[in-house]
């Protein structure tokens, strides 16, 4: 099983604590506990903390304005996830690393407690990670991308904007797969050019394409690629109100790797 989480695990503490109880098989029906006992990977798709100074006047909305303290608390929460579960972590636009893509992994100087977690794998954004391989199986390739370029395409691509916009991450992810690039238009995301390779090109067709950023869980499938957008753990911010985000916090898509069937578990209202 895979679970996908993203976006500021500290804000909705009560809901996140419910998730932690569930993943420790201490909450839910017998079936739900059984699902929890089989989770092997938790994908954390960036924006682990809210950061500070990410948008104007953000500090007025924050409980903790020191990003090192934010990461310390975040790591304390993630340390409650059982150690046999791999935590696959990439940065987002709120994290302590460069904003330009490809984003290098979250800076260790700021987030040392995360690096101290023995089950955490700190990756760049985007990345391709291969999971679940064995002697007789080549594993699943998971394309992970936080989704900072998404805002541009929700606003600019008519067929997405007029068919639900921010509520339709599935349309957007399909659009990017068709373009075979995570930010196909120049200026859709800040970018560091590499003369040798464009790391935002979708070179290999992945088995899973997972993302975050828009704070609303969605799951779909495009030509055999499972598309998953993670939810969040915070309410609507003033900035989201302005740009038209409709967050739906405290949801976790769970994938059964045997059947590719997905359930979205709800840990809040
Ligand atoms: Fe984000």
mmCIF file of C-alpha atoms and ligand atoms in Angstrom:
data_model
loop_
_atom_site.group_PDB
_atom_site.id
_atom_site.type_symbol
_atom_site.label_atom_id
_atom_site.label_comp_id
_atom_site.label_asym_id
_atom_site.label_seq_id
_atom_site.Cartn_x
_atom_site.Cartn_y
_atom_site.Cartn_z
ATOM 1 C CA UNK A 1 0.000 0.000 0.000
ATOM 2 C CA UNK A 2 1.040 3.583 -0.687
ATOM 3 C CA UNK A 3 -0.318 6.603 1.174
ATOM 4 C CA UNK A 4 0.066 10.098 -0.279
ATOM 5 C CA UNK A 5 0.224 13.101 2.037
ATOM 6 C CA UNK A 6 1.247 16.697 1.475
ATOM 7 C CA UNK A 7 1.028 20.261 2.675
ATOM 8 C CA UNK A 8 1.733 21.436 6.178
ATOM 9 C CA UNK A 9 1.232 18.482 8.469
ATOM 10 C CA UNK A 10 1.124 20.698 11.561
ATOM 11 C CA UNK A 11 -1.873 22.935 11.040
ATOM 12 C CA UNK A 12 -4.689 20.412 11.444
ATOM 13 C CA UNK A 13 -3.069 18.705 14.413
ATOM 14 C CA UNK A 14 -6.165 16.865 15.503
ATOM 15 C CA UNK A 15 -6.738 15.354 12.063
ATOM 16 C CA UNK A 16 -3.079 14.540 11.561
ATOM 17 C CA UNK A 17 -3.006 12.832 14.943
ATOM 18 C CA UNK A 18 -5.946 10.711 13.792
ATOM 19 C CA UNK A 19 -3.892 9.753 10.732
ATOM 20 C CA UNK A 20 -0.969 8.858 13.007
ATOM 21 C CA UNK A 21 -3.212 6.702 15.178
ATOM 22 C CA UNK A 22 -4.618 4.989 12.087
ATOM 23 C CA UNK A 23 -1.215 4.251 10.574
ATOM 24 C CA UNK A 24 -0.223 2.743 13.910
ATOM 25 C CA UNK A 25 -3.328 0.500 13.667
ATOM 26 C CA UNK A 26 -4.872 2.244 16.648
ATOM 27 C CA UNK A 27 -7.910 3.830 14.967
ATOM 28 C CA UNK A 28 -10.655 2.775 12.542
ATOM 29 C CA UNK A 29 -12.599 -0.356 11.686
ATOM 30 C CA UNK A 30 -10.867 -3.739 11.480
ATOM 31 C CA UNK A 31 -10.650 -3.377 7.679
ATOM 32 C CA UNK A 32 -9.138 0.095 7.992
ATOM 33 C CA UNK A 33 -6.617 -1.158 10.544
ATOM 34 C CA UNK A 34 -5.751 -4.015 8.230
ATOM 35 C CA UNK A 35 -5.091 -1.515 5.433
ATOM 36 C CA UNK A 36 -2.853 0.494 7.798
ATOM 37 C CA UNK A 37 -0.849 -2.604 8.669
ATOM 38 C CA UNK A 38 0.005 -3.050 4.978
ATOM 39 C CA UNK A 39 1.226 0.480 4.220
ATOM 40 C CA UNK A 40 4.847 0.341 3.102
ATOM 41 C CA UNK A 41 5.404 3.772 1.580
ATOM 42 C CA UNK A 42 4.231 7.263 2.513
ATOM 43 C CA UNK A 43 4.823 9.864 -0.171
ATOM 44 C CA UNK A 44 5.115 13.399 1.157
ATOM 45 C CA UNK A 45 4.782 15.702 -1.818
ATOM 46 C CA UNK A 46 6.312 18.933 -0.592
ATOM 47 C CA UNK A 47 5.303 21.923 1.512
ATOM 48 C CA UNK A 48 6.039 19.922 4.636
ATOM 49 C CA UNK A 49 5.861 23.141 6.591
ATOM 50 C CA UNK A 50 4.275 26.482 5.894
ATOM 51 C CA UNK A 51 7.619 28.296 5.755
ATOM 52 C CA UNK A 52 7.846 31.986 6.446
ATOM 53 C CA UNK A 53 7.647 34.932 4.055
ATOM 54 C CA UNK A 54 6.334 32.743 1.231
ATOM 55 C CA UNK A 55 3.704 35.375 0.380
ATOM 56 C CA UNK A 56 3.081 38.921 1.674
ATOM 57 C CA UNK A 57 1.979 39.122 5.330
ATOM 58 C CA UNK A 58 2.186 35.343 5.755
ATOM 59 C CA UNK A 59 3.867 35.840 9.145
ATOM 60 C CA UNK A 60 0.599 37.269 10.508
ATOM 61 C CA UNK A 61 -1.100 33.906 9.850
ATOM 62 C CA UNK A 62 1.642 31.773 11.388
ATOM 63 C CA UNK A 63 1.825 30.264 14.849
ATOM 64 C CA UNK A 64 5.555 29.522 14.420
ATOM 65 C CA UNK A 65 7.655 31.923 12.361
ATOM 66 C CA UNK A 66 10.991 30.090 12.727
ATOM 67 C CA UNK A 67 11.311 27.543 9.907
ATOM 68 C CA UNK A 68 13.799 25.417 11.851
ATOM 69 C CA UNK A 69 11.257 25.048 14.641
ATOM 70 C CA UNK A 70 8.604 24.202 12.033
ATOM 71 C CA UNK A 71 10.784 21.366 10.678
ATOM 72 C CA UNK A 72 11.583 20.133 14.185
ATOM 73 C CA UNK A 73 7.889 19.793 14.988
ATOM 74 C CA UNK A 74 7.184 18.279 11.578
ATOM 75 C CA UNK A 75 9.889 15.630 12.148
ATOM 76 C CA UNK A 76 8.472 14.884 15.607
ATOM 77 C CA UNK A 77 5.108 14.122 14.014
ATOM 78 C CA UNK A 78 6.589 12.066 11.169
ATOM 79 C CA UNK A 79 8.687 10.095 13.666
ATOM 80 C CA UNK A 80 5.423 8.618 14.933
ATOM 81 C CA UNK A 81 4.943 6.807 11.612
ATOM 82 C CA UNK A 82 6.221 3.234 12.089
ATOM 83 C CA UNK A 83 9.854 2.848 11.065
ATOM 84 C CA UNK A 84 9.211 0.023 8.604
ATOM 85 C CA UNK A 85 7.316 2.498 6.388
ATOM 86 C CA UNK A 86 9.501 4.403 3.949
ATOM 87 C CA UNK A 87 8.905 8.170 3.925
ATOM 88 C CA UNK A 88 9.571 9.532 0.440
ATOM 89 C CA UNK A 89 9.903 13.295 0.722
ATOM 90 C CA UNK A 90 10.367 16.032 -1.890
ATOM 91 C CA UNK A 91 10.268 19.805 -1.403
ATOM 92 C CA UNK A 92 7.552 22.244 -2.454
ATOM 93 C CA UNK A 93 7.438 26.001 -2.811
ATOM 94 C CA UNK A 94 7.036 26.545 0.963
ATOM 95 C CA UNK A 95 10.108 24.508 1.869
ATOM 96 C CA UNK A 96 13.638 25.630 2.685
ATOM 97 C CA UNK A 97 15.382 25.164 -0.633
ATOM 98 C CA UNK A 98 15.625 27.132 -3.870
ATOM 99 C CA UNK A 99 12.274 27.858 -5.473
ATOM 100 C CA UNK A 100 13.563 27.298 -9.006
ATOM 101 C CA UNK A 101 12.989 23.832 -10.430
ATOM 102 C CA UNK A 102 14.431 21.291 -10.327
ATOM 103 C CA UNK A 103 14.388 21.943 -6.591
ATOM 104 C CA UNK A 104 17.203 20.309 -4.733
ATOM 105 C CA UNK A 105 16.252 18.384 -1.567
ATOM 106 C CA UNK A 106 15.241 20.461 1.485
ATOM 107 C CA UNK A 107 18.382 22.010 3.001
ATOM 108 C CA UNK A 108 19.784 19.860 5.776
ATOM 109 C CA UNK A 109 20.860 22.952 7.768
ATOM 110 C CA UNK A 110 17.220 23.896 8.189
ATOM 111 C CA UNK A 111 15.652 20.470 8.428
ATOM 112 C CA UNK A 112 18.201 18.310 10.224
ATOM 113 C CA UNK A 113 15.536 16.485 12.298
ATOM 114 C CA UNK A 114 13.987 15.182 9.047
ATOM 115 C CA UNK A 115 17.358 13.844 7.904
ATOM 116 C CA UNK A 116 17.698 12.114 11.268
ATOM 117 C CA UNK A 117 14.592 10.003 10.591
ATOM 118 C CA UNK A 118 16.015 6.597 9.621
ATOM 119 C CA UNK A 119 13.151 5.830 7.245
ATOM 120 C CA UNK A 120 13.150 9.173 5.358
ATOM 121 C CA UNK A 121 14.354 9.489 1.790
ATOM 122 C CA UNK A 122 14.964 13.148 0.953
ATOM 123 C CA UNK A 123 14.607 13.744 -2.793
ATOM 124 C CA UNK A 124 14.620 16.594 -5.267
ATOM 125 C CA UNK A 125 11.495 17.935 -6.966
ATOM 126 C CA UNK A 126 10.706 16.458 -9.436
ATOM 127 C CA UNK A 127 12.052 12.919 -9.054
ATOM 128 C CA UNK A 128 11.358 9.430 -10.281
ATOM 129 C CA UNK A 129 11.481 6.780 -7.614
ATOM 130 C CA UNK A 130 11.243 3.036 -8.146
ATOM 131 C CA UNK A 131 9.424 1.147 -5.399
ATOM 132 C CA UNK A 132 8.405 -2.362 -4.546
ATOM 133 C CA UNK A 133 10.819 -4.209 -6.827
ATOM 134 C CA UNK A 134 11.735 -7.801 -6.076
ATOM 135 C CA UNK A 135 13.572 -10.669 -7.743
ATOM 136 C CA UNK A 136 10.661 -11.288 -10.100
ATOM 137 C CA UNK A 137 9.241 -7.794 -10.436
ATOM 138 C CA UNK A 138 10.867 -4.623 -11.754
ATOM 139 C CA UNK A 139 8.836 -2.433 -9.382
ATOM 140 C CA UNK A 140 6.719 0.661 -9.955
ATOM 141 C CA UNK A 141 8.119 3.933 -11.239
ATOM 142 C CA UNK A 142 6.593 6.852 -9.408
ATOM 143 C CA UNK A 143 6.961 10.354 -10.842
ATOM 144 C CA UNK A 144 6.795 12.832 -7.990
ATOM 145 C CA UNK A 145 6.267 16.522 -8.592
ATOM 146 C CA UNK A 146 5.055 19.052 -6.054
ATOM 147 C CA UNK A 147 3.049 20.981 -8.651
ATOM 148 C CA UNK A 148 4.184 24.594 -8.521
ATOM 149 C CA UNK A 149 3.603 24.973 -12.262
ATOM 150 C CA UNK A 150 -0.041 23.900 -11.877
ATOM 151 C CA UNK A 151 -1.282 27.422 -11.035
ATOM 152 C CA UNK A 152 -0.221 28.647 -14.469
ATOM 153 C CA UNK A 153 -2.122 25.920 -16.343
ATOM 154 C CA UNK A 154 -5.279 26.175 -14.230
ATOM 155 C CA UNK A 155 -5.387 29.830 -15.237
ATOM 156 C CA UNK A 156 -4.230 29.566 -18.843
ATOM 157 C CA UNK A 157 -5.593 26.323 -20.319
ATOM 158 C CA UNK A 158 -9.215 26.927 -21.229
ATOM 159 C CA UNK A 159 -10.238 23.267 -21.311
ATOM 160 C CA UNK A 160 -9.070 22.869 -17.696
ATOM 161 C CA UNK A 161 -10.239 26.275 -16.422
ATOM 162 C CA UNK A 162 -13.751 25.812 -17.843
ATOM 163 C CA UNK A 163 -14.111 22.269 -16.586
ATOM 164 C CA UNK A 164 -13.536 22.768 -12.878
ATOM 165 C CA UNK A 165 -10.111 24.460 -12.671
ATOM 166 C CA UNK A 166 -8.527 23.818 -9.278
ATOM 167 C CA UNK A 167 -11.046 21.061 -8.589
ATOM 168 C CA UNK A 168 -9.706 19.036 -11.530
ATOM 169 C CA UNK A 169 -6.098 18.129 -10.811
ATOM 170 C CA UNK A 170 -6.745 15.008 -12.886
ATOM 171 C CA UNK A 171 -7.249 17.076 -16.071
ATOM 172 C CA UNK A 172 -4.110 19.042 -15.389
ATOM 173 C CA UNK A 173 -1.950 16.006 -14.695
ATOM 174 C CA UNK A 174 -3.246 14.353 -17.852
ATOM 175 C CA UNK A 175 -2.449 17.535 -19.814
ATOM 176 C CA UNK A 176 1.156 17.510 -18.553
ATOM 177 C CA UNK A 177 1.554 13.814 -19.344
ATOM 178 C CA UNK A 178 0.355 14.505 -22.887
ATOM 179 C CA UNK A 179 2.910 17.319 -23.190
ATOM 180 C CA UNK A 180 5.547 15.016 -21.690
ATOM 181 C CA UNK A 181 6.768 17.936 -19.557
ATOM 182 C CA UNK A 182 5.977 19.178 -16.039
ATOM 183 C CA UNK A 183 6.137 22.847 -17.018
ATOM 184 C CA UNK A 184 5.899 22.966 -20.817
ATOM 185 C CA UNK A 185 5.347 26.742 -21.122
ATOM 186 C CA UNK A 186 8.224 29.081 -20.450
ATOM 187 C CA UNK A 187 7.572 31.056 -17.200
ATOM 188 C CA UNK A 188 5.025 28.555 -15.865
ATOM 189 C CA UNK A 189 7.485 27.756 -13.088
ATOM 190 C CA UNK A 190 10.779 29.282 -12.014
ATOM 191 C CA UNK A 191 13.444 27.218 -13.656
ATOM 192 C CA UNK A 192 17.206 26.616 -13.560
ATOM 193 C CA UNK A 193 18.272 25.589 -17.076
ATOM 194 C CA UNK A 194 20.678 22.707 -17.339
ATOM 195 C CA UNK A 195 22.468 22.569 -20.708
ATOM 196 C CA UNK A 196 22.792 18.782 -20.458
ATOM 197 C CA UNK A 197 19.278 17.664 -19.529
ATOM 198 C CA UNK A 198 15.849 19.094 -18.822
ATOM 199 C CA UNK A 199 14.763 17.377 -15.634
ATOM 200 C CA UNK A 200 11.151 18.513 -16.089
ATOM 201 C CA UNK A 201 10.793 16.408 -19.239
ATOM 202 C CA UNK A 202 8.644 13.322 -18.655
ATOM 203 C CA UNK A 203 10.998 11.001 -20.414
ATOM 204 C CA UNK A 204 9.886 7.663 -19.049
ATOM 205 C CA UNK A 205 6.153 6.890 -18.821
ATOM 206 C CA UNK A 206 5.648 6.348 -15.084
ATOM 207 C CA UNK A 207 3.290 3.888 -13.387
ATOM 208 C CA UNK A 208 2.204 6.602 -10.947
ATOM 209 C CA UNK A 209 2.266 10.381 -11.192
ATOM 210 C CA UNK A 210 1.776 11.919 -7.750
ATOM 211 C CA UNK A 211 1.587 15.581 -6.808
ATOM 212 C CA UNK A 212 0.548 18.062 -4.121
ATOM 213 C CA UNK A 213 0.310 21.877 -4.038
ATOM 214 C CA UNK A 214 -3.400 22.327 -4.701
ATOM 215 C CA UNK A 215 -4.640 20.998 -1.344
ATOM 216 C CA UNK A 216 -7.338 18.779 -2.797
ATOM 217 C CA UNK A 217 -7.123 15.013 -3.174
ATOM 218 C CA UNK A 218 -8.014 13.491 -6.519
ATOM 219 C CA UNK A 219 -7.330 10.173 -8.203
ATOM 220 C CA UNK A 220 -7.679 9.094 -11.805
ATOM 221 C CA UNK A 221 -6.046 7.105 -14.539
ATOM 222 C CA UNK A 222 -4.718 8.096 -17.919
ATOM 223 C CA UNK A 223 -3.654 5.327 -20.312
ATOM 224 C CA UNK A 224 -2.537 3.109 -17.457
ATOM 225 C CA UNK A 225 -0.790 5.850 -15.472
ATOM 226 C CA UNK A 226 -2.343 6.338 -12.043
ATOM 227 C CA UNK A 227 -2.672 10.055 -11.274
ATOM 228 C CA UNK A 228 -2.872 11.085 -7.629
ATOM 229 C CA UNK A 229 -3.075 14.541 -6.128
ATOM 230 C CA UNK A 230 -2.633 14.753 -2.363
ATOM 231 C CA UNK A 231 -4.743 16.780 0.053
ATOM 232 C CA UNK A 232 -3.470 19.062 2.859
ATOM 233 C CA UNK A 233 -3.642 19.642 6.619
ATOM 234 C CA UNK A 234 -4.628 23.271 6.771
ATOM 235 C CA UNK A 235 -7.669 25.450 6.162
ATOM 236 C CA UNK A 236 -8.013 27.992 3.376
ATOM 237 C CA UNK A 237 -5.404 30.759 3.604
ATOM 238 C CA UNK A 238 -6.045 34.342 2.485
ATOM 239 C CA UNK A 239 -3.774 33.719 -0.518
ATOM 240 C CA UNK A 240 -5.769 30.640 -1.572
ATOM 241 C CA UNK A 241 -8.994 32.612 -1.285
ATOM 242 C CA UNK A 242 -7.509 35.170 -3.678
ATOM 243 C CA UNK A 243 -6.394 32.651 -6.314
ATOM 244 C CA UNK A 244 -9.465 30.433 -6.107
ATOM 245 C CA UNK A 245 -8.120 27.311 -4.381
ATOM 246 C CA UNK A 246 -10.773 25.102 -2.798
ATOM 247 C CA UNK A 247 -8.854 23.064 -0.257
ATOM 248 C CA UNK A 248 -10.276 19.823 1.063
ATOM 249 C CA UNK A 249 -8.046 18.976 4.016
ATOM 250 C CA UNK A 250 -7.279 15.723 5.817
ATOM 251 C CA UNK A 251 -7.777 13.217 2.978
ATOM 252 C CA UNK A 252 -5.274 10.510 2.161
ATOM 253 C CA UNK A 253 -5.336 8.520 -1.072
ATOM 254 C CA UNK A 254 -4.259 4.936 -0.392
ATOM 255 C CA UNK A 255 -3.166 2.686 -3.258
ATOM 256 C CA UNK A 256 -3.321 -1.086 -3.180
ATOM 257 C CA UNK A 257 -0.230 -2.069 -5.158
ATOM 258 C CA UNK A 258 -1.636 -5.468 -6.049
ATOM 259 C CA UNK A 259 -4.833 -4.204 -7.654
ATOM 260 C CA UNK A 260 -3.954 -0.498 -8.229
ATOM 261 C CA UNK A 261 -7.290 0.186 -6.537
ATOM 262 C CA UNK A 262 -7.360 3.506 -4.657
ATOM 263 C CA UNK A 263 -9.333 4.520 -1.578
ATOM 264 C CA UNK A 264 -9.382 8.040 -0.182
ATOM 265 C CA UNK A 265 -9.442 7.961 3.617
ATOM 266 C CA UNK A 266 -10.857 10.956 5.424
ATOM 267 C CA UNK A 267 -9.396 12.047 8.768
ATOM 268 C CA UNK A 268 -11.448 15.190 9.279
ATOM 269 C CA UNK A 269 -14.802 16.696 8.372
HETATM 270 FE FE1 LIG B 1 2.819 24.342 -2.892
#
